[in-house]
mmCIF file of C-alpha atoms in Angstrom:
data_model
loop_
_atom_site.group_PDB
_atom_site.id
_atom_site.type_symbol
_atom_site.label_atom_id
_atom_site.label_comp_id
_atom_site.label_asym_id
_atom_site.label_seq_id
_atom_site.Cartn_x
_atom_site.Cartn_y
_atom_site.Cartn_z
ATOM 1 C CA MET A 200 1.309 -53.569 -199.968
ATOM 2 C CA ALA A 201 4.150 -51.150 -199.880
ATOM 3 C CA LEU A 202 2.573 -48.018 -200.292
ATOM 4 C CA ALA A 203 0.349 -48.566 -198.029
ATOM 5 C CA ALA A 204 2.857 -49.550 -195.859
ATOM 6 C CA CYS A 205 4.787 -45.924 -196.317
ATOM 7 C CA ALA A 206 1.838 -44.667 -195.050
ATOM 8 C CA THR A 207 1.026 -46.955 -192.026
ATOM 9 C CA GLY A 208 4.227 -46.064 -190.855
ATOM 10 C CA LEU A 209 4.254 -42.364 -191.851
ATOM 11 C CA ILE A 210 0.942 -41.912 -189.729
ATOM 12 C CA ALA A 211 2.465 -43.631 -186.992
ATOM 13 C CA GLN A 212 5.336 -41.112 -186.423
ATOM 14 C CA PRO A 213 3.561 -38.292 -185.470
ATOM 15 C CA ALA A 214 2.296 -40.916 -182.400
ATOM 16 C CA LEU A 215 5.814 -41.579 -181.425
ATOM 17 C CA ALA A 216 6.900 -38.085 -182.089
ATOM 18 C CA ASP A 217 4.717 -37.453 -179.069
ATOM 19 C CA THR A 218 5.591 -40.651 -176.609
ATOM 20 C CA VAL A 219 9.218 -40.551 -177.070
ATOM 21 C CA SER A 220 11.338 -37.403 -176.664
ATOM 22 C CA THR A 221 14.733 -37.082 -176.353
ATOM 23 C CA LYS A 222 15.005 -32.843 -175.982
ATOM 24 C CA GLY A 223 16.628 -32.357 -172.575
ATOM 25 C CA GLY A 224 16.945 -36.445 -171.720
ATOM 26 C CA ILE A 225 15.549 -38.794 -172.499
ATOM 27 C CA LYS A 226 11.769 -39.167 -171.962
ATOM 28 C CA VAL A 227 8.600 -40.980 -172.454
ATOM 29 C CA LYS A 228 4.832 -40.080 -172.245
ATOM 30 C CA SER A 229 2.234 -42.918 -172.220
ATOM 31 C CA ASP A 230 -0.426 -42.768 -174.766
ATOM 32 C CA ASP A 231 -2.803 -41.976 -172.981
ATOM 33 C CA GLY A 232 -0.401 -38.706 -170.216
ATOM 34 C CA SER A 233 -0.890 -41.175 -167.867
ATOM 35 C CA PHE A 234 2.619 -42.218 -166.787
ATOM 36 C CA VAL A 235 5.901 -39.587 -167.927
ATOM 37 C CA GLY A 236 9.158 -41.020 -167.271
ATOM 38 C CA GLU A 237 12.630 -39.724 -167.360
ATOM 39 C CA PHE A 238 15.329 -41.529 -167.545
ATOM 40 C CA GLY A 239 19.149 -40.179 -166.799
ATOM 41 C CA GLY A 240 23.045 -40.819 -164.766
ATOM 42 C CA ARG A 241 26.190 -39.349 -163.742
ATOM 43 C CA LEU A 242 28.773 -40.159 -164.024
ATOM 44 C CA MET A 243 31.870 -38.729 -161.922
ATOM 45 C CA LEU A 244 35.699 -39.890 -162.114
ATOM 46 C CA ASP A 245 38.051 -39.359 -159.655
ATOM 47 C CA ALA A 246 41.382 -39.087 -159.424
ATOM 48 C CA ALA A 247 44.450 -38.236 -156.335
ATOM 49 C CA VAL A 248 47.861 -37.425 -155.629
ATOM 50 C CA PHE A 249 48.126 -37.146 -151.624
ATOM 51 C CA ASP A 250 51.720 -35.394 -149.595
ATOM 52 C CA ASN A 251 51.118 -37.014 -147.141
ATOM 53 C CA ASP A 252 52.186 -36.478 -143.855
ATOM 54 C CA THR A 253 51.627 -39.360 -140.892
ATOM 55 C CA ALA A 254 49.279 -41.261 -142.438
ATOM 56 C CA ASP A 255 49.685 -42.869 -145.273
ATOM 57 C CA ASN A 256 47.119 -42.189 -148.367
ATOM 58 C CA ALA A 257 47.246 -43.631 -151.340
ATOM 59 C CA SER A 258 47.183 -41.588 -155.012
ATOM 60 C CA GLY A 259 44.770 -43.321 -157.081
ATOM 61 C CA THR A 260 41.668 -42.649 -159.314
ATOM 62 C CA GLU A 261 37.510 -44.291 -158.986
ATOM 63 C CA PHE A 262 34.440 -43.981 -160.017
ATOM 64 C CA ARG A 263 33.086 -41.789 -157.055
ATOM 65 C CA ARG A 264 29.568 -41.500 -158.432
ATOM 66 C CA LEU A 265 28.207 -44.181 -160.814
ATOM 67 C CA ARG A 266 24.258 -43.723 -160.605
ATOM 68 C CA LEU A 267 20.641 -44.613 -162.992
ATOM 69 C CA HIS A 268 17.884 -43.307 -162.366
ATOM 70 C CA SER A 269 13.966 -42.818 -163.641
ATOM 71 C CA LYS A 270 11.733 -40.346 -162.949
ATOM 72 C CA GLY A 271 8.371 -38.900 -164.055
ATOM 73 C CA LYS A 272 4.660 -39.360 -162.882
ATOM 74 C CA ILE A 273 2.561 -42.062 -162.960
ATOM 75 C CA HIS A 274 -1.266 -40.977 -162.308
ATOM 76 C CA GLY A 275 -0.552 -37.696 -161.442
ATOM 77 C CA LEU A 276 1.925 -39.494 -158.330
ATOM 78 C CA GLY A 277 5.823 -37.821 -158.672
ATOM 79 C CA TYR A 278 7.854 -40.416 -158.333
ATOM 80 C CA LYS A 279 12.012 -41.242 -158.524
ATOM 81 C CA ILE A 280 14.690 -44.491 -158.144
ATOM 82 C CA GLU A 281 17.990 -43.576 -158.240
ATOM 83 C CA VAL A 282 20.842 -46.260 -157.379
ATOM 84 C CA ASP A 283 24.602 -46.080 -157.366
ATOM 85 C CA PHE A 284 26.766 -48.675 -158.534
ATOM 86 C CA ALA A 285 30.059 -46.627 -157.979
ATOM 87 C CA ASP A 286 33.034 -49.014 -156.734
ATOM 88 C CA GLY A 287 30.986 -52.091 -157.447
ATOM 89 C CA ASP A 288 28.556 -51.955 -154.838
ATOM 90 C CA THR A 289 25.023 -51.099 -155.627
ATOM 91 C CA VAL A 290 23.243 -48.060 -153.401
ATOM 92 C CA THR A 291 19.797 -47.250 -153.533
ATOM 93 C CA LYS A 292 19.831 -43.248 -153.234
ATOM 94 C CA ASP A 293 15.994 -42.004 -154.067
ATOM 95 C CA ALA A 294 13.831 -44.242 -153.943
ATOM 96 C CA TYR A 295 10.327 -42.888 -153.107
ATOM 97 C CA LEU A 296 6.335 -41.312 -154.584
ATOM 98 C CA GLN A 297 5.715 -37.762 -153.901
ATOM 99 C CA MET A 298 1.765 -35.893 -154.341
ATOM 100 C CA ALA A 299 0.896 -31.849 -154.586
ATOM 101 C CA VAL A 300 -0.611 -31.667 -150.601
ATOM 102 C CA ALA A 301 -1.219 -28.193 -148.998
ATOM 103 C CA GLY A 302 0.245 -25.855 -151.883
ATOM 104 C CA GLY A 303 3.077 -28.232 -150.995
ATOM 105 C CA LYS A 304 4.767 -32.005 -151.523
ATOM 106 C CA LEU A 305 4.440 -34.439 -149.635
ATOM 107 C CA THR A 306 7.301 -37.504 -150.229
ATOM 108 C CA ILE A 307 7.086 -41.148 -149.409
ATOM 109 C CA GLY A 308 10.046 -43.374 -148.890
ATOM 110 C CA GLN A 309 13.438 -42.676 -148.851
ATOM 111 C CA PHE A 310 14.852 -39.514 -150.280
ATOM 112 C CA LYS A 311 17.477 -36.839 -148.870
ATOM 113 C CA GLN A 312 16.213 -35.369 -145.596
ATOM 114 C CA TYR A 313 15.699 -31.861 -145.175
ATOM 115 C CA PHE A 314 19.324 -30.663 -143.217
ATOM 116 C CA THR A 315 21.946 -28.202 -143.911
ATOM 117 C CA MET A 316 21.562 -26.564 -147.057
ATOM 118 C CA GLU A 317 24.970 -28.016 -149.106
ATOM 119 C CA ASN A 318 24.129 -31.933 -148.733
ATOM 120 C CA LEU A 319 20.445 -30.731 -149.365
ATOM 121 C CA THR A 320 22.675 -29.941 -153.185
ATOM 122 C CA SER A 321 22.858 -31.960 -155.436
ATOM 123 C CA SER A 322 26.631 -33.496 -156.320
ATOM 124 C CA ARG A 323 26.532 -32.585 -159.669
ATOM 125 C CA TYR A 324 25.683 -28.790 -158.712
ATOM 126 C CA THR A 325 28.337 -28.022 -155.110
ATOM 127 C CA THR A 326 31.506 -26.178 -155.798
ATOM 128 C CA PHE A 327 33.704 -27.818 -155.277
ATOM 129 C CA MET A 328 34.499 -32.184 -155.318
ATOM 130 C CA GLU A 329 33.632 -32.734 -152.240
ATOM 131 C CA ARG A 330 30.869 -31.908 -149.297
ATOM 132 C CA SER A 331 31.898 -29.898 -145.886
ATOM 133 C CA TYR A 332 32.363 -31.443 -143.365
ATOM 134 C CA LEU A 333 29.373 -29.953 -141.580
ATOM 135 C CA THR A 334 27.867 -32.116 -144.187
ATOM 136 C CA SER A 335 29.133 -35.450 -142.411
ATOM 137 C CA PHE A 336 26.392 -34.859 -139.569
ATOM 138 C CA SER A 337 23.700 -35.153 -142.318
ATOM 139 C CA PRO A 338 20.955 -38.264 -142.102
ATOM 140 C CA SER A 339 20.864 -38.208 -145.620
ATOM 141 C CA TYR A 340 19.286 -41.020 -147.144
ATOM 142 C CA GLN A 341 16.846 -42.116 -145.127
ATOM 143 C CA VAL A 342 13.460 -44.170 -144.973
ATOM 144 C CA GLY A 343 10.600 -42.443 -144.361
ATOM 145 C CA VAL A 344 8.008 -39.031 -144.672
ATOM 146 C CA GLY A 345 8.209 -35.621 -144.971
ATOM 147 C CA TYR A 346 6.286 -32.349 -146.495
ATOM 148 C CA TRP A 347 8.045 -29.265 -147.533
ATOM 149 C CA GLY A 348 6.428 -26.629 -148.693
ATOM 150 C CA HIS A 349 7.047 -22.458 -150.181
ATOM 151 C CA TYR A 350 4.852 -18.864 -149.927
ATOM 152 C CA ASN A 351 6.629 -16.423 -151.769
ATOM 153 C CA ALA A 352 10.352 -15.970 -150.598
ATOM 154 C CA LEU A 353 9.613 -18.344 -147.797
ATOM 155 C CA GLY A 354 10.267 -22.376 -147.745
ATOM 156 C CA PHE A 355 10.170 -25.067 -145.171
ATOM 157 C CA GLY A 356 9.790 -28.501 -145.151
ATOM 158 C CA ILE A 357 9.697 -31.225 -141.904
ATOM 159 C CA SER A 358 10.532 -35.344 -141.718
ATOM 160 C CA ALA A 359 10.235 -38.515 -139.935
ATOM 161 C CA PHE A 360 12.431 -41.617 -140.471
ATOM 162 C CA ASN A 361 13.483 -44.453 -139.679
ATOM 163 C CA ALA A 362 17.334 -43.333 -139.030
ATOM 164 C CA TYR A 363 19.797 -46.501 -140.051
ATOM 165 C CA GLN A 364 23.451 -46.680 -140.407
ATOM 166 C CA ASP A 365 24.960 -49.371 -142.740
ATOM 167 C CA GLU A 366 28.313 -49.238 -140.554
ATOM 168 C CA ASP A 367 30.202 -51.365 -142.779
ATOM 169 C CA ALA A 368 30.230 -48.905 -145.836
ATOM 170 C CA ASP A 369 31.979 -46.605 -142.635
ATOM 171 C CA GLY A 370 34.607 -49.276 -141.420
ATOM 172 C CA GLY A 371 32.369 -50.037 -138.510
ATOM 173 C CA SER A 372 30.884 -53.818 -138.171
ATOM 174 C CA GLY A 373 27.043 -54.414 -138.227
ATOM 175 C CA THR A 374 24.527 -51.564 -138.003
ATOM 176 C CA THR A 375 22.473 -49.320 -135.985
ATOM 177 C CA GLU A 376 19.470 -48.111 -136.037
ATOM 178 C CA GLY A 377 16.616 -45.769 -134.802
ATOM 179 C CA VAL A 378 14.035 -42.690 -135.578
ATOM 180 C CA GLY A 379 14.612 -39.814 -136.215
ATOM 181 C CA GLY A 380 13.443 -36.556 -137.298
ATOM 182 C CA SER A 381 14.302 -33.120 -139.435
ATOM 183 C CA ALA A 382 13.206 -30.180 -139.977
ATOM 184 C CA ARG A 383 14.878 -26.736 -142.362
ATOM 185 C CA VAL A 384 13.432 -23.144 -142.898
ATOM 186 C CA ILE A 385 14.407 -21.349 -145.286
ATOM 187 C CA PHE A 386 14.329 -17.084 -146.751
ATOM 188 C CA SER A 387 15.685 -15.759 -149.994
ATOM 189 C CA PRO A 388 14.003 -13.087 -151.533
ATOM 190 C CA SER A 389 14.961 -12.284 -154.768
ATOM 191 C CA LEU A 390 17.128 -8.255 -154.237
ATOM 192 C CA SER A 391 17.476 -7.430 -158.146
ATOM 193 C CA GLU A 392 18.255 -9.008 -161.090
ATOM 194 C CA ASP A 393 21.005 -9.409 -160.068
ATOM 195 C CA VAL A 394 21.666 -9.757 -156.424
ATOM 196 C CA THR A 395 19.698 -13.404 -154.213
ATOM 197 C CA LEU A 396 19.654 -13.837 -150.462
ATOM 198 C CA HIS A 397 19.632 -16.806 -148.702
ATOM 199 C CA VAL A 398 18.947 -17.180 -145.059
ATOM 200 C CA GLY A 399 17.918 -20.681 -143.201
ATOM 201 C CA GLY A 400 18.134 -23.080 -140.431
ATOM 202 C CA SER A 401 17.955 -26.724 -140.082
ATOM 203 C CA ALA A 402 17.460 -29.408 -137.051
ATOM 204 C CA LEU A 403 17.868 -33.233 -136.731
ATOM 205 C CA VAL A 404 17.173 -35.130 -133.733
ATOM 206 C CA THR A 405 18.188 -39.075 -133.614
ATOM 207 C CA GLY A 406 17.142 -41.146 -131.153
ATOM 208 C CA GLY A 407 17.181 -45.291 -129.784
ATOM 209 C CA ILE A 408 20.375 -45.623 -131.606
ATOM 210 C CA GLU A 409 21.321 -49.239 -131.241
ATOM 211 C CA GLY A 410 25.156 -50.038 -131.462
ATOM 212 C CA ARG A 411 27.666 -47.519 -132.392
ATOM 213 C CA ASN A 412 27.017 -43.769 -133.554
ATOM 214 C CA ARG A 413 29.836 -42.956 -135.116
ATOM 215 C CA VAL A 414 30.626 -39.564 -137.586
ATOM 216 C CA ARG A 415 33.469 -39.381 -139.355
ATOM 217 C CA VAL A 416 35.104 -37.257 -141.806
ATOM 218 C CA ARG A 417 38.185 -37.456 -144.517
ATOM 219 C CA ALA A 418 40.776 -34.998 -144.635
ATOM 220 C CA ALA A 419 41.865 -34.366 -147.505
ATOM 221 C CA GLY A 420 39.549 -35.751 -150.791
ATOM 222 C CA HIS A 421 37.038 -38.526 -151.002
ATOM 223 C CA LEU A 422 40.531 -40.816 -152.032
ATOM 224 C CA SER A 423 42.103 -39.752 -148.396
ATOM 225 C CA ASP A 424 40.824 -42.629 -146.476
ATOM 226 C CA ALA A 425 43.671 -43.056 -144.131
ATOM 227 C CA SER A 426 43.220 -38.807 -143.036
ATOM 228 C CA ARG A 427 39.523 -40.432 -141.888
ATOM 229 C CA PRO A 428 38.892 -39.241 -138.257
ATOM 230 C CA ASP A 429 36.182 -40.171 -135.751
ATOM 231 C CA ILE A 430 34.485 -36.969 -134.920
ATOM 232 C CA VAL A 431 32.196 -38.721 -132.851
ATOM 233 C CA ASN A 432 32.626 -42.110 -132.135
ATOM 234 C CA ILE A 433 29.941 -43.664 -129.322
ATOM 235 C CA ASN A 434 30.144 -47.640 -128.946
ATOM 236 C CA THR A 435 29.687 -48.352 -125.220
ATOM 237 C CA GLY A 436 25.728 -50.493 -125.365
ATOM 238 C CA GLU A 437 23.954 -48.002 -123.966
ATOM 239 C CA ARG A 438 21.320 -46.688 -126.709
ATOM 240 C CA SER A 439 22.310 -42.985 -128.136
ATOM 241 C CA GLU A 440 21.179 -40.017 -129.216
ATOM 242 C CA SER A 441 21.722 -36.549 -131.372
ATOM 243 C CA THR A 442 20.061 -32.999 -131.036
ATOM 244 C CA ILE A 443 22.358 -30.852 -133.885
ATOM 245 C CA PHE A 444 21.285 -26.737 -135.434
ATOM 246 C CA ALA A 445 22.623 -25.206 -137.979
ATOM 247 C CA LEU A 446 22.749 -22.567 -139.853
ATOM 248 C CA GLU A 447 23.213 -21.522 -143.824
ATOM 249 C CA PHE A 448 23.698 -18.035 -145.251
ATOM 250 C CA ALA A 449 24.612 -17.663 -149.730
ATOM 251 C CA SER A 450 24.467 -14.908 -151.510
ATOM 252 C CA ILE A 451 24.460 -14.481 -155.187
ATOM 253 C CA ALA A 452 25.895 -10.786 -157.093
ATOM 254 C CA GLY A 453 26.598 -11.494 -160.924
ATOM 255 C CA PRO A 454 29.676 -14.095 -161.013
ATOM 256 C CA LEU A 455 30.280 -13.251 -157.406
ATOM 257 C CA SER A 456 28.931 -15.561 -154.380
ATOM 258 C CA VAL A 457 29.015 -16.601 -151.223
ATOM 259 C CA GLN A 458 28.037 -18.962 -149.154
ATOM 260 C CA ALA A 459 28.418 -20.654 -145.492
ATOM 261 C CA GLU A 460 26.946 -23.019 -142.621
ATOM 262 C CA TYR A 461 27.620 -23.367 -139.152
ATOM 263 C CA LEU A 462 26.342 -26.452 -137.424
ATOM 264 C CA GLY A 463 26.293 -27.446 -133.821
ATOM 265 C CA GLY A 464 25.087 -30.287 -131.066
ATOM 266 C CA THR A 465 25.562 -33.357 -128.630
ATOM 267 C CA PHE A 466 25.334 -36.345 -129.034
ATOM 268 C CA GLU A 467 24.758 -38.219 -125.603
ATOM 269 C CA THR A 468 23.693 -41.685 -124.019
ATOM 270 C CA GLU A 469 23.256 -41.973 -119.823
ATOM 271 C CA THR A 470 27.355 -42.318 -119.588
ATOM 272 C CA VAL A 471 28.356 -40.710 -122.782
ATOM 273 C CA GLU A 472 28.037 -36.254 -123.661
ATOM 274 C CA GLN A 473 29.524 -34.940 -126.776
ATOM 275 C CA ASP A 474 30.001 -32.161 -128.020
ATOM 276 C CA VAL A 475 30.587 -31.475 -131.432
ATOM 277 C CA ALA A 476 30.706 -27.666 -134.141
ATOM 278 C CA ALA A 477 31.650 -27.515 -137.758
ATOM 279 C CA PHE A 478 31.869 -24.035 -140.166
ATOM 280 C CA TYR A 479 32.787 -24.078 -143.850
ATOM 281 C CA ALA A 480 32.741 -20.869 -145.748
ATOM 282 C CA THR A 481 32.983 -20.642 -149.797
ATOM 283 C CA THR A 482 33.086 -18.044 -152.280
ATOM 284 C CA SER A 483 33.499 -18.003 -155.334
ATOM 285 C CA TYR A 484 33.440 -16.118 -158.883
ATOM 286 C CA PHE A 485 32.419 -16.852 -162.189
ATOM 287 C CA LEU A 486 36.015 -15.669 -164.584
ATOM 288 C CA THR A 487 33.622 -16.155 -167.858
ATOM 289 C CA GLY A 488 30.576 -13.668 -166.178
ATOM 290 C CA GLU A 489 28.191 -16.312 -165.093
ATOM 291 C CA SER A 490 26.167 -16.441 -162.624
ATOM 292 C CA ARG A 491 25.385 -19.756 -159.583
ATOM 293 C CA PRO A 492 21.497 -20.191 -160.364
ATOM 294 C CA PHE A 493 19.564 -20.658 -157.326
ATOM 295 C CA ASN A 494 16.194 -22.034 -156.681
ATOM 296 C CA ALA A 495 14.909 -20.027 -153.611
ATOM 297 C CA LYS A 496 11.823 -22.369 -153.044
ATOM 298 C CA THR A 497 14.357 -24.908 -152.291
ATOM 299 C CA GLY A 498 17.047 -23.797 -151.180
ATOM 300 C CA LYS A 499 19.980 -25.184 -153.352
ATOM 301 C CA PHE A 500 22.162 -24.293 -155.812
ATOM 302 C CA GLY A 501 21.584 -26.260 -160.257
ATOM 303 C CA ARG A 502 22.808 -26.316 -163.347
ATOM 304 C CA VAL A 503 25.411 -23.705 -164.096
ATOM 305 C CA LYS A 504 24.979 -23.352 -168.155
ATOM 306 C CA PRO A 505 27.474 -21.929 -169.967
ATOM 307 C CA ARG A 506 27.318 -18.159 -172.084
ATOM 308 C CA LYS A 507 30.147 -18.856 -174.617
ATOM 309 C CA PRO A 508 30.861 -21.893 -176.572
ATOM 310 C CA HIS A 509 34.591 -22.640 -175.488
ATOM 311 C CA GLY A 510 32.182 -22.904 -172.345
ATOM 312 C CA ALA A 511 32.321 -20.877 -168.280
ATOM 313 C CA TYR A 512 35.391 -21.281 -165.733
ATOM 314 C CA GLU A 513 35.208 -20.850 -161.969
ATOM 315 C CA ILE A 514 37.519 -20.201 -159.441
ATOM 316 C CA ALA A 515 36.361 -20.858 -155.619
ATOM 317 C CA ALA A 516 37.748 -21.089 -152.377
ATOM 318 C CA ARG A 517 36.518 -22.873 -148.710
ATOM 319 C CA TYR A 518 37.661 -23.281 -145.465
ATOM 320 C CA ASP A 519 36.426 -25.829 -143.817
ATOM 321 C CA TYR A 520 36.933 -26.872 -139.797
ATOM 322 C CA VAL A 521 34.900 -29.714 -136.994
ATOM 323 C CA GLU A 522 35.419 -29.784 -133.821
ATOM 324 C CA ASN A 523 34.369 -31.886 -131.320
ATOM 325 C CA ASP A 524 34.472 -30.164 -128.063
ATOM 326 C CA SER A 525 34.905 -32.608 -124.797
ATOM 327 C CA ASN A 526 38.572 -33.660 -126.390
ATOM 328 C CA ASP A 527 39.822 -31.486 -127.979
ATOM 329 C CA PHE A 528 39.789 -32.214 -131.560
ATOM 330 C CA GLU A 529 39.528 -30.782 -134.494
ATOM 331 C CA VAL A 530 39.298 -30.712 -138.956
ATOM 332 C CA GLU A 531 40.162 -28.206 -140.467
ATOM 333 C CA SER A 532 41.508 -27.530 -144.750
ATOM 334 C CA VAL A 533 41.612 -24.757 -147.256
ATOM 335 C CA THR A 534 40.587 -25.460 -150.245
ATOM 336 C CA LEU A 535 41.334 -24.535 -154.246
ATOM 337 C CA GLY A 536 39.241 -25.477 -156.777
ATOM 338 C CA LEU A 537 39.355 -23.772 -160.393
ATOM 339 C CA ASN A 538 36.014 -25.382 -162.269
ATOM 340 C CA TRP A 539 35.472 -25.993 -166.083
ATOM 341 C CA TYR A 540 32.186 -26.556 -167.336
ATOM 342 C CA MET A 541 32.364 -27.343 -170.677
ATOM 343 C CA ASN A 542 28.734 -27.563 -171.318
ATOM 344 C CA PRO A 543 25.770 -26.919 -169.645
ATOM 345 C CA GLN A 544 26.099 -31.752 -168.656
ATOM 346 C CA VAL A 545 29.980 -31.562 -168.897
ATOM 347 C CA ARG A 546 31.965 -30.329 -166.682
ATOM 348 C CA PHE A 547 35.713 -30.725 -165.539
ATOM 349 C CA MET A 548 37.228 -30.291 -161.981
ATOM 350 C CA LEU A 549 40.627 -29.271 -159.889
ATOM 351 C CA ASN A 550 41.236 -28.850 -156.183
ATOM 352 C CA TYR A 551 44.292 -28.059 -154.791
ATOM 353 C CA ILE A 552 43.944 -29.112 -151.115
ATOM 354 C CA ALA A 553 46.004 -28.749 -147.924
ATOM 355 C CA ALA A 554 44.115 -30.313 -144.548
ATOM 356 C CA ASP A 555 45.379 -29.938 -141.057
ATOM 357 C CA VAL A 556 44.297 -33.032 -137.981
ATOM 358 C CA ALA A 557 43.748 -32.473 -134.300
ATOM 359 C CA GLU A 558 46.554 -29.522 -134.529
ATOM 360 C CA GLY A 559 49.170 -30.735 -136.290
ATOM 361 C CA SER A 560 49.134 -34.838 -135.410
ATOM 362 C CA ASP A 561 48.657 -35.371 -140.074
ATOM 363 C CA GLU A 562 49.022 -32.780 -142.032
ATOM 364 C CA PRO A 563 48.286 -34.088 -145.800
ATOM 365 C CA ASN A 564 48.018 -32.455 -148.898
ATOM 366 C CA ALA A 565 46.093 -33.571 -151.928
ATOM 367 C CA VAL A 566 45.783 -32.853 -155.696
ATOM 368 C CA THR A 567 41.943 -33.707 -156.804
ATOM 369 C CA ALA A 568 40.575 -34.557 -160.164
ATOM 370 C CA ARG A 569 37.439 -34.932 -161.749
ATOM 371 C CA MET A 570 36.190 -35.384 -165.029
ATOM 372 C CA GLN A 571 31.611 -35.762 -164.451
ATOM 373 C CA PHE A 572 28.854 -35.521 -166.783
ATOM 374 C CA ASP A 573 25.099 -36.178 -166.698
ATOM 375 C CA PHE A 574 22.357 -37.105 -169.329
#
């Protein structure tokens, strides 16, 4: 009996090895291959110390992101479900099905809309702890349908979605809801083995927004709650709409990379019109010789893999600006960054932020730090 049980166990092991894998993550595959799943998550623990001016930002810590996800394929259809548990709230991020159509991918469900390069780049791979002010105008995760295709160095996407905003999470009350659409076109040729060039443009249109239509920025990082002015705040009781265009540029030459984006647009009702603009420029350099990975098919930055056992070191600087031309209100900042990529899954970040809100009415400075890992 013992020999039989032992033999049975030895026979069963190869079958188990074929269905469960830990190479590059936790992956499961059904016996018939109809289901392939991957399970993972990310944790970002932040800390900030402020040198306040007029606003009283509280120094402290927070779990900026605490997410779990599952993604894979079911009978040839791609899927992804991702939930964020940071700050004790449960928020659905991605939740969609995806299928191959005409050489591209059709996505149905909740996903990031096709708008701007930095917004679409995963938070795991952004150079600084927080994205630029420009991304505050992005619709981000919305329920809708979208198509992304690519041909050689050209990529293009279009989506239609339910323009939903939870104002409770943004300092207001209730919800706003309307309809929207986005489009993005990119051109990302590889000029040589070590040099990549990327240019692109995005457009975003929303309409029928009921209630408040609001855009806010955190001037000195995510914990700067007191330095959180409204760039747009339309709450007239009329339905509002917006039209926004953005341009993007990136270049990677060995350890040096440069990226920049510009945005301009209009928010309006029958009686109100507000014009906005935003811009940022970033440069980074790897002291240890790595190069920022870039996916030319999707126009997004990817995971840095250190070349040395002691990891990779990156220094970076960014200028960030946003304004509302209609009321001469602006916010700008300079951010300096140091990143240590301990290994491909673990990163430590240190940022110094010097911000200026409305020409000196509030000038908060902050030192922020992050411990990050994903699996």
